[in-house]
mmCIF file of C-alpha atoms and ligand atoms in Angstrom:
data_model
loop_
_atom_site.group_PDB
_atom_site.id
_atom_site.type_symbol
_atom_site.label_atom_id
_atom_site.label_comp_id
_atom_site.label_asym_id
_atom_site.label_seq_id
_atom_site.Cartn_x
_atom_site.Cartn_y
_atom_site.Cartn_z
ATOM 1 C CA MET X 520 103.765 85.417 16.350
ATOM 2 C CA LYS X 521 100.140 85.388 17.519
ATOM 3 C CA LYS X 522 97.384 84.435 14.624
ATOM 4 C CA ILE X 523 95.720 87.385 14.051
ATOM 5 C CA SER X 524 91.653 87.109 15.258
ATOM 6 C CA LEU X 525 89.283 89.612 13.068
ATOM 7 C CA THR X 526 85.341 91.001 13.846
ATOM 8 C CA GLY X 527 82.947 93.072 13.565
ATOM 9 C CA ILE X 528 80.102 94.327 15.179
ATOM 10 C CA GLN X 529 76.766 96.008 14.561
ATOM 11 C CA ALA X 530 75.562 98.427 16.805
ATOM 12 C CA THR X 531 71.984 97.260 16.664
ATOM 13 C CA GLY X 532 71.158 97.291 19.902
ATOM 14 C CA ASP X 533 68.790 94.734 22.998
ATOM 15 C CA PRO X 534 71.473 92.000 21.482
ATOM 16 C CA HIS X 535 69.621 88.340 22.510
ATOM 17 C CA ILE X 536 71.034 84.877 23.222
ATOM 18 C CA GLY X 537 71.079 84.225 19.012
ATOM 19 C CA ASN X 538 74.211 86.619 19.198
ATOM 20 C CA TYR X 539 75.457 85.978 22.398
ATOM 21 C CA PHE X 540 75.787 82.469 21.280
ATOM 22 C CA GLY X 541 75.849 82.602 16.625
ATOM 23 C CA ALA X 542 78.527 85.745 17.906
ATOM 24 C CA ILE X 543 79.933 86.756 20.354
ATOM 25 C CA LYS X 544 81.067 83.488 22.470
ATOM 26 C CA PRO X 545 82.775 82.160 19.649
ATOM 27 C CA ALA X 546 84.801 85.525 18.876
ATOM 28 C CA ILE X 547 85.830 85.683 23.139
ATOM 29 C CA GLU X 548 86.970 82.293 22.870
ATOM 30 C CA LEU X 549 89.561 82.812 19.840
ATOM 31 C CA ALA X 550 90.832 85.726 21.392
ATOM 32 C CA LYS X 551 92.444 83.665 24.149
ATOM 33 C CA THR X 552 94.548 81.850 20.833
ATOM 34 C CA TYR X 553 94.585 84.648 18.795
ATOM 35 C CA ASP X 554 96.007 88.066 18.227
ATOM 36 C CA ALA X 555 92.218 89.687 18.098
ATOM 37 C CA ARG X 556 90.960 93.234 17.056
ATOM 38 C CA TYR X 557 87.003 93.547 17.872
ATOM 39 C CA PHE X 558 85.171 96.889 16.890
ATOM 40 C CA ILE X 559 81.845 98.042 16.652
ATOM 41 C CA ALA X 560 80.902 99.410 13.387
ATOM 42 C CA ASP X 561 79.165 102.043 14.028
ATOM 43 C CA TYR X 562 79.386 103.519 10.194
ATOM 44 C CA HIS X 563 78.537 100.140 8.999
ATOM 45 C CA SER X 564 74.647 100.868 11.749
ATOM 46 C CA LEU X 565 74.768 104.560 10.352
ATOM 47 C CA ASN X 566 73.616 102.129 7.091
ATOM 48 C CA LYS X 567 70.472 101.390 9.382
ATOM 49 C CA ILE X 568 70.058 104.302 11.949
ATOM 50 C CA LYS X 569 69.637 107.489 11.309
ATOM 51 C CA ASP X 570 68.702 108.860 15.356
ATOM 52 C CA ALA X 571 71.384 110.052 16.346
ATOM 53 C CA LYS X 572 70.276 109.949 20.637
ATOM 54 C CA GLN X 573 69.360 105.951 19.089
ATOM 55 C CA LEU X 574 72.638 105.027 17.685
ATOM 56 C CA SER X 575 74.877 106.493 20.290
ATOM 57 C CA ALA X 576 73.264 104.412 23.124
ATOM 58 C CA ASN X 577 73.810 101.877 21.065
ATOM 59 C CA ILE X 578 77.718 101.916 19.951
ATOM 60 C CA ARG X 579 77.694 102.092 23.912
ATOM 61 C CA GLU X 580 75.503 99.478 24.202
ATOM 62 C CA VAL X 581 76.973 96.747 22.191
ATOM 63 C CA ALA X 582 80.576 97.971 23.708
ATOM 64 C CA ALA X 583 79.410 96.962 27.335
ATOM 65 C CA CYS X 584 78.036 94.062 25.707
ATOM 66 C CA TRP X 585 80.776 92.627 24.162
ATOM 67 C CA LEU X 586 82.357 93.543 27.732
ATOM 68 C CA ALA X 587 80.272 91.910 29.576
ATOM 69 C CA ALA X 588 80.205 89.279 28.225
ATOM 70 C CA GLY X 589 84.170 88.896 28.663
ATOM 71 C CA LEU X 590 86.079 90.693 26.039
ATOM 72 C CA ASP X 591 89.168 91.271 27.714
ATOM 73 C CA PRO X 592 90.480 94.880 26.760
ATOM 74 C CA HIS X 593 94.212 94.217 27.537
ATOM 75 C CA ASN X 594 93.842 91.337 25.497
ATOM 76 C CA THR X 595 91.954 92.134 22.623
ATOM 77 C CA LEU X 596 92.496 95.367 20.087
ATOM 78 C CA PHE X 597 88.718 97.190 20.844
ATOM 79 C CA TYR X 598 88.691 99.856 18.817
ATOM 80 C CA ARG X 599 85.257 101.515 17.505
ATOM 81 C CA GLN X 600 85.422 101.390 13.218
ATOM 82 C CA SER X 601 84.719 105.370 13.600
ATOM 83 C CA SER X 602 88.205 105.988 14.440
ATOM 84 C CA ILE X 603 90.693 104.442 11.918
ATOM 85 C CA PRO X 604 90.826 107.191 8.809
ATOM 86 C CA GLU X 605 92.021 104.533 7.618
ATOM 87 C CA VAL X 606 90.127 102.690 6.950
ATOM 88 C CA PHE X 607 87.255 104.714 5.044
ATOM 89 C CA GLU X 608 90.232 105.435 3.174
ATOM 90 C CA LEU X 609 91.306 101.983 2.432
ATOM 91 C CA SER X 610 87.454 101.661 1.432
ATOM 92 C CA THR X 611 87.533 103.934 -1.139
ATOM 93 C CA MET X 612 91.117 102.106 -2.861
ATOM 94 C CA LEU X 613 89.250 99.505 -2.591
ATOM 95 C CA MET X 614 86.663 100.412 -4.544
ATOM 96 C CA ALA X 615 88.883 100.560 -7.572
ATOM 97 C CA PHE X 616 89.295 96.820 -7.648
ATOM 98 C CA THR X 617 85.647 95.859 -7.000
ATOM 99 C CA ALA X 618 83.578 95.136 -9.661
ATOM 100 C CA LYS X 619 79.758 96.682 -9.344
ATOM 101 C CA GLY X 620 78.476 93.807 -10.480
ATOM 102 C CA LEU X 621 80.096 91.830 -7.014
ATOM 103 C CA MET X 622 77.941 94.427 -5.945
ATOM 104 C CA ASN X 623 74.634 93.916 -7.165
ATOM 105 C CA ARG X 624 74.679 90.724 -6.539
ATOM 106 C CA ALA X 625 75.400 90.740 -2.421
ATOM 107 C CA HIS X 626 72.444 89.029 -0.950
ATOM 108 C CA ALA X 627 71.545 92.344 1.571
ATOM 109 C CA TYR X 628 70.910 94.552 -1.909
ATOM 110 C CA LYS X 629 69.549 91.852 -3.796
ATOM 111 C CA ALA X 630 66.564 90.957 -0.986
ATOM 112 C CA ALA X 631 66.637 94.798 -1.060
ATOM 113 C CA VAL X 632 65.438 95.161 -4.030
ATOM 114 C CA GLN X 633 63.306 91.825 -5.029
ATOM 115 C CA ALA X 634 60.764 93.441 -1.837
ATOM 116 C CA ASN X 635 60.745 96.378 -4.082
ATOM 117 C CA ASN X 636 60.283 94.685 -6.752
ATOM 118 C CA GLU X 637 57.229 92.526 -5.366
ATOM 119 C CA LYS X 638 55.457 95.890 -3.855
ATOM 120 C CA GLY X 639 56.547 97.240 -7.609
ATOM 121 C CA SER X 640 58.088 100.372 -6.494
ATOM 122 C CA ASP X 641 61.208 101.812 -7.859
ATOM 123 C CA PRO X 642 63.887 98.401 -7.431
ATOM 124 C CA ASP X 643 66.444 100.907 -5.821
ATOM 125 C CA ALA X 644 63.693 102.656 -3.577
ATOM 126 C CA GLY X 645 65.302 103.262 0.165
ATOM 127 C CA VAL X 646 68.344 101.881 -0.376
ATOM 128 C CA ASN X 647 71.566 104.324 0.459
ATOM 129 C CA MET X 648 75.155 103.937 -1.302
ATOM 130 C CA GLY X 649 76.383 102.341 2.375
ATOM 131 C CA LEU X 650 74.157 99.875 1.879
ATOM 132 C CA TYR X 651 74.506 98.829 -1.821
ATOM 133 C CA THR X 652 78.933 99.306 -0.882
ATOM 134 C CA TYR X 653 78.357 97.478 2.693
ATOM 135 C CA PRO X 654 81.054 95.211 2.058
ATOM 136 C CA ILE X 655 83.573 96.980 0.716
ATOM 137 C CA LEU X 656 83.557 98.688 4.124
ATOM 138 C CA MET X 657 83.845 94.947 5.305
ATOM 139 C CA ALA X 658 86.645 94.257 3.016
ATOM 140 C CA ALA X 659 88.026 97.638 4.143
ATOM 141 C CA ASP X 660 87.917 96.874 8.186
ATOM 142 C CA ILE X 661 89.386 93.415 7.835
ATOM 143 C CA LEU X 662 92.082 94.202 5.342
ATOM 144 C CA ILE X 663 92.946 96.587 7.498
ATOM 145 C CA PHE X 664 94.331 95.200 9.903
ATOM 146 C CA ASP X 665 96.183 91.712 8.667
ATOM 147 C CA SER X 666 93.804 89.798 10.096
ATOM 148 C CA ASP X 667 93.863 86.512 9.638
ATOM 149 C CA VAL X 668 91.012 84.254 10.734
ATOM 150 C CA VAL X 669 87.197 86.377 10.483
ATOM 151 C CA PRO X 670 84.733 85.532 13.636
ATOM 152 C CA VAL X 671 81.668 85.665 11.931
ATOM 153 C CA GLY X 672 77.558 84.155 11.846
ATOM 154 C CA LYS X 673 76.328 82.428 8.927
ATOM 155 C CA ASP X 674 74.870 84.744 6.968
ATOM 156 C CA GLN X 675 77.375 87.132 6.655
ATOM 157 C CA THR X 676 79.740 84.105 4.765
ATOM 158 C CA GLN X 677 79.166 85.938 1.538
ATOM 159 C CA HIS X 678 80.539 89.021 2.710
ATOM 160 C CA ILE X 679 83.887 87.401 3.538
ATOM 161 C CA GLU X 680 84.014 85.799 -0.456
ATOM 162 C CA ILE X 681 83.683 89.813 -1.130
ATOM 163 C CA MET X 682 86.257 90.663 0.305
ATOM 164 C CA GLN X 683 88.764 87.041 -0.124
ATOM 165 C CA ASP X 684 87.571 88.176 -4.031
ATOM 166 C CA ILE X 685 88.720 92.030 -4.330
ATOM 167 C CA ALA X 686 91.832 91.172 -1.725
ATOM 168 C CA GLN X 687 92.432 88.956 -4.402
ATOM 169 C CA ALA X 688 92.274 91.091 -7.220
ATOM 170 C CA VAL X 689 94.696 93.503 -5.889
ATOM 171 C CA ASN X 690 97.459 91.389 -5.573
ATOM 172 C CA ALA X 691 96.805 90.105 -8.861
ATOM 173 C CA ASN X 692 97.097 93.310 -10.136
ATOM 174 C CA TYR X 693 100.279 94.519 -8.337
ATOM 175 C CA LYS X 694 102.056 91.043 -8.931
ATOM 176 C CA GLN X 695 102.727 90.995 -5.250
ATOM 177 C CA GLN X 696 100.334 90.153 -1.647
ATOM 178 C CA VAL X 697 99.692 93.331 -0.554
ATOM 179 C CA PHE X 698 97.150 91.737 1.626
ATOM 180 C CA LYS X 699 96.247 88.657 3.702
ATOM 181 C CA ILE X 700 93.756 86.546 2.395
ATOM 182 C CA PRO X 701 91.920 86.341 5.150
ATOM 183 C CA GLU X 702 89.611 83.082 6.075
ATOM 184 C CA GLY X 703 86.248 82.638 7.546
ATOM 185 C CA VAL X 704 85.260 81.381 10.735
ATOM 186 C CA ILE X 705 81.676 80.138 10.254
ATOM 187 C CA SER X 706 80.599 79.391 13.808
ATOM 188 C CA ALA X 707 79.420 75.915 13.451
ATOM 189 C CA GLU X 708 78.443 74.663 16.799
ATOM 190 C CA VAL X 709 75.437 76.212 17.708
ATOM 191 C CA GLY X 710 74.713 77.781 14.027
ATOM 192 C CA GLU X 711 70.937 79.306 13.844
ATOM 193 C CA ILE X 712 69.293 79.392 17.481
ATOM 194 C CA PRO X 713 65.428 78.933 17.537
ATOM 195 C CA GLY X 714 63.039 82.433 18.496
ATOM 196 C CA LEU X 715 60.853 81.329 21.135
ATOM 197 C CA ASP X 716 58.520 80.623 19.205
ATOM 198 C CA GLY X 717 60.395 78.043 17.452
ATOM 199 C CA ARG X 718 61.039 79.962 14.048
ATOM 200 C CA LYS X 719 65.418 81.159 13.988
ATOM 201 C CA MET X 720 65.863 83.834 16.470
ATOM 202 C CA SER X 721 65.364 87.375 15.045
ATOM 203 C CA LYS X 722 64.429 90.926 16.018
ATOM 204 C CA SER X 723 61.920 91.215 13.336
ATOM 205 C CA TYR X 724 60.220 88.029 14.297
ATOM 206 C CA GLY X 725 60.251 89.725 18.682
ATOM 207 C CA ASN X 726 60.773 86.174 19.482
ATOM 208 C CA GLY X 727 64.264 86.668 21.158
ATOM 209 C CA ILE X 728 65.493 86.348 25.079
ATOM 210 C CA PRO X 729 67.893 89.110 24.781
ATOM 211 C CA ILE X 730 70.615 88.691 27.204
ATOM 212 C CA PHE X 731 69.969 91.514 29.693
ATOM 213 C CA SER X 732 66.533 91.415 30.245
ATOM 214 C CA PRO X 733 66.171 92.003 33.401
ATOM 215 C CA GLU X 734 65.795 88.760 36.367
ATOM 216 C CA LYS X 735 62.442 88.562 36.448
ATOM 217 C CA GLU X 736 61.636 89.626 32.141
ATOM 218 C CA LEU X 737 63.869 86.893 31.650
ATOM 219 C CA ARG X 738 61.499 83.933 33.650
ATOM 220 C CA LYS X 739 58.746 85.299 31.688
ATOM 221 C CA LEU X 740 60.253 84.734 28.343
ATOM 222 C CA ILE X 741 61.192 81.113 29.110
ATOM 223 C CA MET X 742 57.881 80.241 30.418
ATOM 224 C CA ARG X 743 56.398 81.075 26.944
ATOM 225 C CA ILE X 744 57.950 78.707 24.947
ATOM 226 C CA VAL X 745 56.166 76.582 23.040
ATOM 227 C CA THR X 746 55.609 73.171 23.744
ATOM 228 C CA ASN X 747 53.185 70.527 22.972
ATOM 229 C CA SER X 748 50.081 69.998 24.721
ATOM 230 C CA GLN X 749 51.884 65.981 26.697
ATOM 231 C CA GLY X 750 50.901 66.315 29.798
ATOM 232 C CA VAL X 751 52.764 65.299 32.772
ATOM 233 C CA ASP X 752 53.008 61.784 33.442
ATOM 234 C CA GLU X 753 53.497 61.609 29.577
ATOM 235 C CA PRO X 754 57.019 60.738 28.377
ATOM 236 C CA LYS X 755 58.799 63.006 25.718
ATOM 237 C CA ASP X 756 61.154 63.610 23.856
ATOM 238 C CA PRO X 757 64.304 65.771 24.810
ATOM 239 C CA ASP X 758 65.800 65.765 21.119
ATOM 240 C CA THR X 759 62.035 67.562 19.755
ATOM 241 C CA CYS X 760 61.561 69.842 22.249
ATOM 242 C CA LEU X 761 62.405 73.127 22.304
ATOM 243 C CA ILE X 762 62.808 73.810 26.177
ATOM 244 C CA PHE X 763 65.831 70.402 25.765
ATOM 245 C CA THR X 764 67.048 72.694 22.683
ATOM 246 C CA PHE X 765 68.080 75.724 24.412
ATOM 247 C CA TYR X 766 68.553 73.834 27.518
ATOM 248 C CA LYS X 767 72.576 72.275 25.670
ATOM 249 C CA LEU X 768 73.270 74.933 25.493
ATOM 250 C CA PHE X 769 73.651 76.265 29.006
ATOM 251 C CA ALA X 770 73.823 73.415 30.557
ATOM 252 C CA THR X 771 76.753 70.735 31.378
ATOM 253 C CA LYS X 772 76.935 67.752 29.849
ATOM 254 C CA GLU X 773 76.373 65.969 33.227
ATOM 255 C CA GLU X 774 73.128 68.160 33.936
ATOM 256 C CA GLN X 775 71.859 67.652 29.908
ATOM 257 C CA ALA X 776 71.948 63.847 30.334
ATOM 258 C CA ALA X 777 70.391 64.152 34.014
ATOM 259 C CA LEU X 778 67.024 66.393 32.472
ATOM 260 C CA ALA X 779 66.611 64.232 29.081
ATOM 261 C CA SER X 780 66.067 60.986 31.241
ATOM 262 C CA ARG X 781 63.683 63.059 33.441
ATOM 263 C CA LEU X 782 61.540 63.214 30.579
ATOM 264 C CA ARG X 783 62.176 60.533 28.747
ATOM 265 C CA ALA X 784 61.015 59.102 32.073
ATOM 266 C CA GLY X 785 57.862 60.440 32.308
ATOM 267 C CA GLY X 786 56.461 62.404 35.228
ATOM 268 C CA MET X 787 57.874 65.767 34.649
ATOM 269 C CA GLY X 788 55.809 68.660 32.761
ATOM 270 C CA TRP X 789 56.883 71.264 31.047
ATOM 271 C CA GLY X 790 56.185 73.876 33.524
ATOM 272 C CA GLU X 791 59.309 72.175 35.078
ATOM 273 C CA ALA X 792 61.232 71.899 32.759
ATOM 274 C CA LYS X 793 61.006 75.395 32.089
ATOM 275 C CA GLU X 794 61.376 76.557 36.087
ATOM 276 C CA GLU X 795 65.064 74.524 35.283
ATOM 277 C CA LEU X 796 65.656 76.116 32.390
ATOM 278 C CA PHE X 797 65.622 78.627 33.318
ATOM 279 C CA ARG X 798 67.574 78.017 36.742
ATOM 280 C CA VAL X 799 70.863 77.023 34.117
ATOM 281 C CA VAL X 800 70.681 80.578 31.799
ATOM 282 C CA ASN X 801 70.089 82.688 35.008
ATOM 283 C CA ARG X 802 73.730 81.778 36.083
ATOM 284 C CA GLU X 803 74.757 82.431 33.331
ATOM 285 C CA LEU X 804 73.409 85.991 32.457
ATOM 286 C CA SER X 805 73.414 87.254 35.828
ATOM 287 C CA PRO X 806 76.627 87.727 36.263
ATOM 288 C CA MET X 807 76.972 89.384 32.710
ATOM 289 C CA ARG X 808 73.802 91.530 33.287
ATOM 290 C CA GLU X 809 75.290 92.906 36.502
ATOM 291 C CA LYS X 810 78.680 93.985 35.196
ATOM 292 C CA PHE X 811 76.796 95.543 31.992
ATOM 293 C CA ASN X 812 74.493 97.490 34.219
ATOM 294 C CA THR X 813 77.930 98.692 35.578
ATOM 295 C CA LEU X 814 79.704 99.191 32.633
ATOM 296 C CA MET X 815 76.404 101.158 31.245
ATOM 297 C CA ALA X 816 76.510 103.396 34.225
ATOM 298 C CA ASP X 817 80.112 105.371 33.657
ATOM 299 C CA PRO X 818 79.732 106.210 30.045
ATOM 300 C CA ALA X 819 82.924 108.148 29.989
ATOM 301 C CA GLY X 820 85.284 105.560 31.175
ATOM 302 C CA LEU X 821 83.626 103.602 28.897
ATOM 303 C CA ASP X 822 84.127 106.154 25.910
ATOM 304 C CA LYS X 823 88.836 106.073 27.068
ATOM 305 C CA LEU X 824 88.409 102.038 26.731
ATOM 306 C CA LEU X 825 87.819 102.048 23.266
ATOM 307 C CA ALA X 826 89.774 105.091 22.374
ATOM 308 C CA GLN X 827 92.963 103.752 23.841
ATOM 309 C CA GLY X 828 91.820 101.132 21.488
ATOM 310 C CA ALA X 829 92.070 103.361 18.626
ATOM 311 C CA GLU X 830 94.846 104.568 19.907
ATOM 312 C CA GLU X 831 96.363 101.424 19.390
ATOM 313 C CA ALA X 832 95.107 99.937 16.639
ATOM 314 C CA ARG X 833 95.747 102.969 13.711
ATOM 315 C CA PRO X 834 99.686 102.667 13.522
ATOM 316 C CA ILE X 835 98.700 99.029 12.240
ATOM 317 C CA ALA X 836 95.815 100.285 9.453
ATOM 318 C CA SER X 837 98.360 103.531 8.500
ATOM 319 C CA ALA X 838 101.748 101.010 8.013
ATOM 320 C CA VAL X 839 98.556 98.788 6.051
ATOM 321 C CA ILE X 840 97.772 102.023 3.613
ATOM 322 C CA LYS X 841 101.038 102.728 3.195
ATOM 323 C CA ARG X 842 102.152 99.456 1.624
ATOM 324 C CA PHE X 843 99.063 99.661 -0.321
ATOM 325 C CA ARG X 844 100.188 102.843 -1.663
ATOM 326 C CA ARG X 845 103.883 102.410 -2.269
ATOM 327 C CA ALA X 846 101.931 99.276 -4.446
ATOM 328 C CA ALA X 847 99.327 101.565 -5.839
ATOM 329 C CA GLY X 848 102.162 104.219 -7.403
ATOM 330 C CA ILE X 849 100.200 107.022 -4.751
ATOM 331 C CA GLU X 850 103.230 107.547 -2.041
HETATM 332 N N1 LIG A 999 78.889 93.035 8.200
HETATM 333 C C1 LIG A 999 79.088 92.297 10.377
HETATM 334 C C2 LIG A 999 76.799 91.687 10.514
HETATM 335 O O1 LIG A 999 76.236 91.478 9.930
HETATM 336 C C3 LIG A 999 79.878 93.629 10.887
HETATM 337 C C4 LIG A 999 80.853 93.687 10.360
HETATM 338 C C5 LIG A 999 80.878 94.698 9.731
HETATM 339 C C6 LIG A 999 82.312 93.124 10.057
HETATM 340 N N2 LIG A 999 82.458 94.811 9.813
HETATM 341 C C7 LIG A 999 83.179 93.696 9.923
HETATM 342 C C8 LIG A 999 82.576 91.589 10.966
HETATM 343 C C9 LIG A 999 84.474 93.465 9.129
HETATM 344 C C10 LIG A 999 83.219 90.897 10.418
HETATM 345 C C11 LIG A 999 84.120 92.018 9.797
HETATM 346 O O2 LIG A 999 76.814 91.035 11.601
#
């Protein structure tokens, strides 16, 4: 039996290459050797997005994004969290095993409280219960499918630890293995991808490279990458330049070696290096962009595909709920 890999995808719009290399690509890679269960965490997204049009557009966009990036619905269960009511039942059951203090210590909640304190506002201003209990729903997402590994970005490490804590509390209470204890797989290779200005790539900084920008736009963004003021003739250090950092993500080893030696030799300006970077970025992104546009043109087809995934996933979820209910004396 293959091991199970599971991950959740927030329905935030406009995925950038930080999401692609930090989350999407490694998870799709894992799906080749694991029994993969990947879903759109639309109830998690509801905590932030209260505009109905925007949320429903984001859900389809993120589904199309993963499919365009290579998720194969024939080898991966691909569904919407909201289509699996068992997840929410499990979430309620897990609440009984989750210390409130554990939620108080969760990073996202703590950061919101700290920001309020700094502004002199009420500590819980703007904090909804969905944000506060976010890690419990995430634990339910993971535990409901008997997952073995959970590929996530570094920022999710604490959520994984909380999930393990909750699962262990349940197992310890009933003195049996109600839940397998899954492990996080943190995408180590890429770590934090810098933005166009060298800071961490983030929507809030507006320094991202969106995966599906039209070709012209993509070129413009790449030309905006911050460099130093060295002239064309000067020898340049690839290891301290942002262009090369991006180049390594998209280029083959041979291409990397060739560009590094041209930069070191002098005679290559930043403009030319950016053109070369654009070439390799566009080589990888343009087929994805085309596939994405085709998928987005058929929303009914996308919905159907996700509904099929949910249909296959539900019996698995329902078996896990039964197991927990039996252990808990609620039959
Ligand atoms: N919290 C994750 C993120 O923001 C999304 C998520 C929700 C998730 N449920 C999950 C990830 C379950 C892994 C497993 O990226």
